PDB file of C-alpha atoms in Angstrom:
ATOM      1  CA  UNK K   1      71.980 -33.886-156.483  1.00 36.00           C
ATOM      2  CA  UNK K   2      75.678 -33.713-155.663  1.00 37.00           C
ATOM      3  CA  UNK K   3      77.448 -36.713-154.191  1.00 39.00           C
ATOM      4  CA  UNK K   4      80.293 -36.202-151.759  1.00 40.00           C
ATOM      5  CA  UNK K   5      83.479 -37.200-153.509  1.00 39.00           C
ATOM      6  CA  UNK K   6      85.056 -38.993-150.551  1.00 40.00           C
ATOM      7  CA  UNK K   7      85.608 -42.684-151.218  1.00 48.00           C
ATOM      8  CA  UNK K   8      83.728 -43.921-148.137  1.00 45.00           C
ATOM      9  CA  UNK K   9      80.692 -41.751-148.910  1.00 59.00           C
ATOM     10  CA  UNK K  10      80.367 -43.226-152.392  1.00 78.00           C
ATOM     11  CA  UNK K  11      80.340 -46.848-151.240  1.00 91.00           C
ATOM     12  CA  UNK K  12      76.985 -48.380-150.411  1.00 96.00           C
ATOM     13  CA  UNK K  13      76.220 -51.554-148.496  1.00 95.00           C
ATOM     14  CA  UNK K  14      73.257 -53.907-148.707  1.00 95.00           C
ATOM     15  CA  UNK K  15      71.601 -52.617-145.525  1.00 94.00           C
ATOM     16  CA  UNK K  16      71.522 -49.087-146.966  1.00 96.00           C
ATOM     17  CA  UNK K  17      69.317 -50.097-149.920  1.00 97.00           C
ATOM     18  CA  UNK K  18      65.594 -50.692-149.270  1.00 96.00           C
ATOM     19  CA  UNK K  19      64.129 -54.173-149.553  1.00 95.00           C
ATOM     20  CA  UNK K  20      60.524 -52.897-149.519  1.00 95.00           C
ATOM     21  CA  UNK K  21      58.750 -51.243-152.433  1.00 93.00           C
ATOM     22  CA  UNK K  22      55.361 -50.284-150.956  1.00 96.00           C
ATOM     23  CA  UNK K  23      55.512 -46.875-149.329  1.00 96.00           C
ATOM     24  CA  UNK K  24      51.909 -47.309-148.203  1.00 96.00           C
ATOM     25  CA  UNK K  25      52.897 -50.355-146.161  1.00 97.00           C
ATOM     26  CA  UNK K  26      55.847 -48.467-144.714  1.00 97.00           C
ATOM     27  CA  UNK K  27      53.422 -45.823-143.490  1.00 97.00           C
ATOM     28  CA  UNK K  28      51.245 -48.507-141.877  1.00 97.00           C
ATOM     29  CA  UNK K  29      54.281 -49.941-140.126  1.00 97.00           C
ATOM     30  CA  UNK K  30      55.147 -46.484-138.767  1.00 98.00           C
ATOM     31  CA  UNK K  31      51.569 -46.104-137.535  1.00 97.00           C
ATOM     32  CA  UNK K  32      51.873 -49.430-135.694  1.00 97.00           C
ATOM     33  CA  UNK K  33      55.164 -48.293-134.178  1.00 97.00           C
ATOM     34  CA  UNK K  34      53.459 -45.130-132.888  1.00 97.00           C
ATOM     35  CA  UNK K  35      51.115 -47.429-130.950  1.00 96.00           C
ATOM     36  CA  UNK K  36      54.061 -49.532-129.705  1.00 95.00           C
ATOM     37  CA  UNK K  37      52.973 -52.447-131.899  1.00 95.00           C
ATOM     38  CA  UNK K  38      56.164 -54.038-133.115  1.00 95.00           C
ATOM     39  CA  UNK K  39      55.747 -57.807-132.870  1.00 94.00           C
ATOM     40  CA  UNK K  40      55.878 -59.271-136.353  1.00 94.00           C
ATOM     41  CA  UNK K  41      52.937 -61.634-135.966  1.00 93.00           C
ATOM     42  CA  UNK K  42      50.728 -58.639-135.141  1.00 93.00           C
ATOM     43  CA  UNK K  43      51.889 -56.738-138.211  1.00 95.00           C
ATOM     44  CA  UNK K  44      52.211 -59.273-141.014  1.00 95.00           C
ATOM     45  CA  UNK K  45      48.487 -59.790-141.633  1.00 92.00           C
ATOM     46  CA  UNK K  46      47.787 -56.059-141.657  1.00 91.00           C
ATOM     47  CA  UNK K  47      50.569 -55.477-144.163  1.00 95.00           C
ATOM     48  CA  UNK K  48      49.654 -58.529-146.199  1.00 94.00           C
ATOM     49  CA  UNK K  49      53.191 -59.928-146.074  1.00 96.00           C
ATOM     50  CA  UNK K  50      54.841 -63.037-144.668  1.00 95.00           C
ATOM     51  CA  UNK K  51      56.737 -62.929-141.388  1.00 93.00           C
ATOM     52  CA  UNK K  52      60.233 -62.414-142.845  1.00 92.00           C
ATOM     53  CA  UNK K  53      59.024 -59.553-145.047  1.00 95.00           C
ATOM     54  CA  UNK K  54      58.075 -57.502-142.007  1.00 96.00           C
ATOM     55  CA  UNK K  55      61.804 -57.117-141.422  1.00 95.00           C
ATOM     56  CA  UNK K  56      62.154 -55.648-144.915  1.00 96.00           C
ATOM     57  CA  UNK K  57      59.642 -52.934-144.074  1.00 97.00           C
ATOM     58  CA  UNK K  58      61.249 -52.236-140.723  1.00 97.00           C
ATOM     59  CA  UNK K  59      64.570 -51.840-142.522  1.00 97.00           C
ATOM     60  CA  UNK K  60      63.067 -49.534-145.160  1.00 97.00           C
ATOM     61  CA  UNK K  61      61.388 -47.370-142.511  1.00 98.00           C
ATOM     62  CA  UNK K  62      64.726 -47.208-140.681  1.00 97.00           C
ATOM     63  CA  UNK K  63      66.522 -46.085-143.839  1.00 97.00           C
ATOM     64  CA  UNK K  64      63.974 -43.269-144.057  1.00 98.00           C
ATOM     65  CA  UNK K  65      64.573 -42.408-140.403  1.00 98.00           C
ATOM     66  CA  UNK K  66      60.942 -43.034-139.421  1.00 98.00           C
ATOM     67  CA  UNK K  67      61.695 -45.853-136.962  1.00 98.00           C
ATOM     68  CA  UNK K  68      64.808 -47.133-135.230  1.00 97.00           C
ATOM     69  CA  UNK K  69      65.924 -50.323-133.528  1.00 94.00           C
ATOM     70  CA  UNK K  70      65.105 -53.950-134.128  1.00 88.00           C
ATOM     71  CA  UNK K  71      62.773 -56.155-132.084  1.00 89.00           C
ATOM     72  CA  UNK K  72      61.551 -53.831-130.846  1.00 94.00           C
ATOM     73  CA  UNK K  73      61.657 -51.048-133.369  1.00 96.00           C
ATOM     74  CA  UNK K  74      60.451 -47.698-132.087  1.00 97.00           C
ATOM     75  CA  UNK K  75      59.040 -44.671-133.843  1.00 98.00           C
ATOM     76  CA  UNK K  76      61.396 -41.692-134.119  1.00 98.00           C
ATOM     77  CA  UNK K  77      60.662 -37.982-133.748  1.00 98.00           C
ATOM     78  CA  UNK K  78      60.814 -37.835-137.529  1.00 98.00           C
ATOM     79  CA  UNK K  79      58.234 -40.609-137.729  1.00 98.00           C
ATOM     80  CA  UNK K  80      55.920 -38.768-135.340  1.00 98.00           C
ATOM     81  CA  UNK K  81      56.278 -35.591-137.374  1.00 98.00           C
ATOM     82  CA  UNK K  82      55.418 -37.517-140.529  1.00 98.00           C
ATOM     83  CA  UNK K  83      52.262 -39.027-139.013  1.00 98.00           C
ATOM     84  CA  UNK K  84      51.087 -35.617-137.791  1.00 98.00           C
ATOM     85  CA  UNK K  85      50.801 -34.274-141.339  1.00 98.00           C
ATOM     86  CA  UNK K  86      47.800 -34.340-143.660  1.00 97.00           C
ATOM     87  CA  UNK K  87      47.839 -36.587-146.733  1.00 96.00           C
ATOM     88  CA  UNK K  88      49.347 -34.116-149.183  1.00 97.00           C
ATOM     89  CA  UNK K  89      52.000 -32.864-146.774  1.00 98.00           C
ATOM     90  CA  UNK K  90      52.870 -36.473-145.959  1.00 97.00           C
ATOM     91  CA  UNK K  91      53.555 -37.087-149.632  1.00 97.00           C
ATOM     92  CA  UNK K  92      55.796 -34.043-149.850  1.00 97.00           C
ATOM     93  CA  UNK K  93      57.582 -34.978-146.619  1.00 98.00           C
ATOM     94  CA  UNK K  94      58.147 -38.553-147.769  1.00 98.00           C
ATOM     95  CA  UNK K  95      59.437 -37.387-151.136  1.00 98.00           C
ATOM     96  CA  UNK K  96      61.967 -35.114-149.445  1.00 97.00           C
ATOM     97  CA  UNK K  97      62.997 -37.904-147.055  1.00 98.00           C
ATOM     98  CA  UNK K  98      63.461 -40.413-149.871  1.00 98.00           C
ATOM     99  CA  UNK K  99      65.617 -38.023-151.884  1.00 97.00           C
ATOM    100  CA  UNK K 100      67.843 -37.468-148.850  1.00 96.00           C
ATOM    101  CA  UNK K 101      68.742 -41.157-148.553  1.00 96.00           C
ATOM    102  CA  UNK K 102      72.148 -42.279-149.713  1.00 95.00           C
ATOM    103  CA  UNK K 103      70.644 -45.053-151.828  1.00 96.00           C
ATOM    104  CA  UNK K 104      68.388 -42.698-153.774  1.00 96.00           C
ATOM    105  CA  UNK K 105      71.122 -40.124-154.315  1.00 95.00           C
ATOM    106  CA  UNK K 106      73.322 -42.792-155.867  1.00 95.00           C
ATOM    107  CA  UNK K 107      70.419 -44.296-157.819  1.00 96.00           C
ATOM    108  CA  UNK K 108      69.545 -40.968-159.419  1.00 95.00           C
ATOM    109  CA  UNK K 109      73.185 -40.347-160.277  1.00 92.00           C
ATOM    110  CA  UNK K 110      73.538 -43.832-161.776  1.00 94.00           C
ATOM    111  CA  UNK K 111      70.207 -43.933-163.596  1.00 92.00           C
ATOM    112  CA  UNK K 112      70.651 -44.625-167.288  1.00 91.00           C
ATOM    113  CA  UNK K 113      68.513 -45.158-170.382  1.00 91.00           C
ATOM    114  CA  UNK K 114      67.573 -48.710-169.358  1.00 94.00           C
ATOM    115  CA  UNK K 115      67.348 -50.868-166.246  1.00 95.00           C
ATOM    116  CA  UNK K 116      70.423 -52.759-167.426  1.00 95.00           C
ATOM    117  CA  UNK K 117      72.423 -49.575-167.793  1.00 95.00           C
ATOM    118  CA  UNK K 118      71.290 -48.350-164.373  1.00 95.00           C
ATOM    119  CA  UNK K 119      72.312 -51.686-162.883  1.00 97.00           C
ATOM    120  CA  UNK K 120      75.780 -51.522-164.409  1.00 96.00           C
ATOM    121  CA  UNK K 121      76.265 -47.934-163.249  1.00 95.00           C
ATOM    122  CA  UNK K 122      74.980 -48.518-159.716  1.00 97.00           C
ATOM    123  CA  UNK K 123      76.986 -51.712-159.316  1.00 96.00           C
ATOM    124  CA  UNK K 124      80.235 -49.734-159.251  1.00 94.00           C
ATOM    125  CA  UNK K 125      79.193 -48.165-155.944  1.00 96.00           C
ATOM    126  CA  UNK K 126      78.194 -51.368-154.132  1.00 96.00           C
ATOM    127  CA  UNK K 127      80.106 -53.465-151.614  1.00 94.00           C
ATOM    128  CA  UNK K 128      79.516 -57.225-151.414  1.00 92.00           C
ATOM    129  CA  UNK K 129      76.083 -57.295-153.056  1.00 95.00           C
ATOM    130  CA  UNK K 130      75.454 -60.061-155.589  1.00 96.00           C
ATOM    131  CA  UNK K 131      73.791 -59.260-158.908  1.00 96.00           C
ATOM    132  CA  UNK K 132      70.475 -60.954-158.137  1.00 96.00           C
ATOM    133  CA  UNK K 133      70.051 -59.094-154.853  1.00 96.00           C
ATOM    134  CA  UNK K 134      71.081 -55.778-156.391  1.00 97.00           C
ATOM    135  CA  UNK K 135      68.541 -56.103-159.208  1.00 97.00           C
ATOM    136  CA  UNK K 136      65.765 -56.672-156.659  1.00 96.00           C
ATOM    137  CA  UNK K 137      66.867 -53.686-154.607  1.00 97.00           C
ATOM    138  CA  UNK K 138      67.083 -51.463-157.677  1.00 97.00           C
ATOM    139  CA  UNK K 139      63.501 -52.378-158.595  1.00 97.00           C
ATOM    140  CA  UNK K 140      62.481 -50.971-155.202  1.00 97.00           C
ATOM    141  CA  UNK K 141      64.480 -47.782-155.732  1.00 97.00           C
ATOM    142  CA  UNK K 142      62.881 -47.427-159.153  1.00 97.00           C
ATOM    143  CA  UNK K 143      59.408 -47.521-157.565  1.00 97.00           C
ATOM    144  CA  UNK K 144      60.486 -44.988-154.940  1.00 97.00           C
ATOM    145  CA  UNK K 145      61.832 -42.710-157.678  1.00 97.00           C
ATOM    146  CA  UNK K 146      58.567 -43.037-159.627  1.00 96.00           C
ATOM    147  CA  UNK K 147      56.654 -42.084-156.479  1.00 97.00           C
ATOM    148  CA  UNK K 148      58.798 -38.956-156.075  1.00 97.00           C
ATOM    149  CA  UNK K 149      58.452 -38.111-159.756  1.00 96.00           C
ATOM    150  CA  UNK K 150      54.646 -38.330-159.593  1.00 96.00           C
ATOM    151  CA  UNK K 151      54.545 -35.802-156.759  1.00 96.00           C
ATOM    152  CA  UNK K 152      56.989 -33.436-158.419  1.00 94.00           C
ATOM    153  CA  UNK K 153      59.009 -34.255-161.543  1.00 93.00           C
ATOM    154  CA  UNK K 154      62.618 -35.072-160.787  1.00 90.00           C
ATOM    155  CA  UNK K 155      65.142 -32.768-162.476  1.00 79.00           C
ATOM    156  CA  UNK K 156      66.404 -34.181-165.742  1.00 67.00           C
ATOM    157  CA  UNK K 157      69.895 -33.074-164.715  1.00 50.00           C
ATOM    158  CA  UNK K 158      70.003 -35.982-162.263  1.00 55.00           C
ATOM    159  CA  UNK K 159      70.026 -38.438-165.150  1.00 48.00           C
ATOM    160  CA  UNK K 160      73.082 -39.115-167.220  1.00 43.00           C
ATOM    161  CA  UNK K 161      74.116 -41.754-169.675  1.00 44.00           C
ATOM    162  CA  UNK K 162      76.379 -44.696-169.077  1.00 44.00           C
ATOM    163  CA  UNK K 163      79.665 -43.868-167.395  1.00 41.00           C
ATOM    164  CA  UNK K 164      82.783 -45.625-168.513  1.00 43.00           C
ATOM    165  CA  UNK K 165      84.584 -47.703-165.836  1.00 45.00           C
ATOM    166  CA  UNK K 166      87.618 -45.404-165.684  1.00 37.00           C
ATOM    167  CA  UNK K 167      85.329 -42.466-164.976  1.00 42.00           C
ATOM    168  CA  UNK K 168      83.790 -44.300-162.032  1.00 42.00           C
ATOM    169  CA  UNK K 169      87.241 -44.838-160.599  1.00 45.00           C
ATOM    170  CA  UNK K 170      87.964 -41.138-160.763  1.00 41.00           C
ATOM    171  CA  UNK K 171      84.622 -39.995-159.402  1.00 40.00           C
ATOM    172  CA  UNK K 172      84.889 -42.349-156.442  1.00 41.00           C
ATOM    173  CA  UNK K 173      88.342 -41.115-155.573  1.00 40.00           C
ATOM    174  CA  UNK K 174      89.992 -44.463-156.179  1.00 32.00           C
ATOM    175  CA  UNK K 175      92.946 -42.925-157.991  1.00 30.00           C
ATOM    176  CA  UNK K 176      95.992 -43.041-155.728  1.00 31.00           C
ATOM    177  CA  UNK K 177      99.331 -41.290-155.879  1.00 31.00           C
ATOM    178  CA  UNK K 178     102.062 -43.842-156.491  1.00 34.00           C
ATOM    179  CA  UNK K 179     104.970 -43.848-154.071  1.00 38.00           C
ATOM    180  CA  UNK K 180     107.366 -44.867-156.767  1.00 42.00           C
ATOM    181  CA  UNK K 181     108.960 -41.699-158.193  1.00 41.00           C
ATOM    182  CA  UNK K 182     108.815 -43.196-161.661  1.00 43.00           C
ATOM    183  CA  UNK K 183     105.017 -43.116-161.414  1.00 48.00           C
ATOM    184  CA  UNK K 184     104.729 -39.637-159.898  1.00 48.00           C
ATOM    185  CA  UNK K 185     104.313 -37.781-163.204  1.00 53.00           C
ATOM    186  CA  UNK K 186     101.592 -40.174-164.283  1.00 55.00           C
ATOM    187  CA  UNK K 187      99.869 -39.822-160.923  1.00 53.00           C
ATOM    188  CA  UNK K 188      99.944 -36.012-161.118  1.00 54.00           C
ATOM    189  CA  UNK K 189      98.479 -36.122-164.622  1.00 58.00           C
ATOM    190  CA  UNK K 190      95.725 -38.444-163.398  1.00 58.00           C
ATOM    191  CA  UNK K 191      94.975 -36.066-160.527  1.00 55.00           C
ATOM    192  CA  UNK K 192      94.777 -33.110-162.928  1.00 60.00           C
ATOM    193  CA  UNK K 193      92.380 -35.067-165.143  1.00 62.00           C
ATOM    194  CA  UNK K 194      90.258 -35.845-162.097  1.00 59.00           C
ATOM    195  CA  UNK K 195      90.029 -32.181-161.067  1.00 57.00           C
ATOM    196  CA  UNK K 196      89.153 -31.119-164.613  1.00 63.00           C
ATOM    197  CA  UNK K 197      86.521 -33.842-164.972  1.00 63.00           C
ATOM    198  CA  UNK K 198      84.828 -32.894-161.706  1.00 59.00           C
ATOM    199  CA  UNK K 199      84.841 -29.188-162.629  1.00 60.00           C
ATOM    200  CA  UNK K 200      83.191 -29.987-165.968  1.00 61.00           C
ATOM    201  CA  UNK K 201      80.709 -32.304-164.252  1.00 55.00           C
ATOM    202  CA  UNK K 202      79.671 -29.552-161.829  1.00 57.00           C
ATOM    203  CA  UNK K 203      79.373 -27.001-164.656  1.00 56.00           C
ATOM    204  CA  UNK K 204      77.021 -29.351-166.530  1.00 59.00           C
ATOM    205  CA  UNK K 205      74.856 -29.708-163.422  1.00 53.00           C
ATOM    206  CA  UNK K 206      74.649 -25.920-163.027  1.00 53.00           C
TER     207      UNK K 206
END
């Protein structure tokens, strides 16, 4: 799954990473939204979560595009389409929706041979997320990825080993051309290396 190489597209913020791991509970929340039931005290018992955790599921459903807004949150056209499907088609639809999220695209690109390696890789993309919070969020993304993999195996090409820090800088477009003429040759060489690296990266994917 190809990531856009623009710097802003490769940055991810806390509110773009799900805080909820149960996709079954997300579906229940969407069902409630379809009936205009959005008050937390009416939802928490049905979901089996405490009051503050309802917000996590609202946020996760919003990331998936199934609901929108906050107190009240409302079901979207996408959410209505999802609920209209039978069980198997719902699974396929949810898998496709999950894989389209920015968080999952980055997770699958950053996934390594261990949770620690995945954490280190993913961390390079984050903005103002502390380590403890990120580890919790990654555990949710891992469950979402496992759900998708159970429905249809994820391509092995989406997984690569640990990336060195300098490679992250190049992939994210952080390299800048120095204004100082003395640095121009070095900057051009860096740019050439970047182009070559990306070409090789795309060839490996194909």
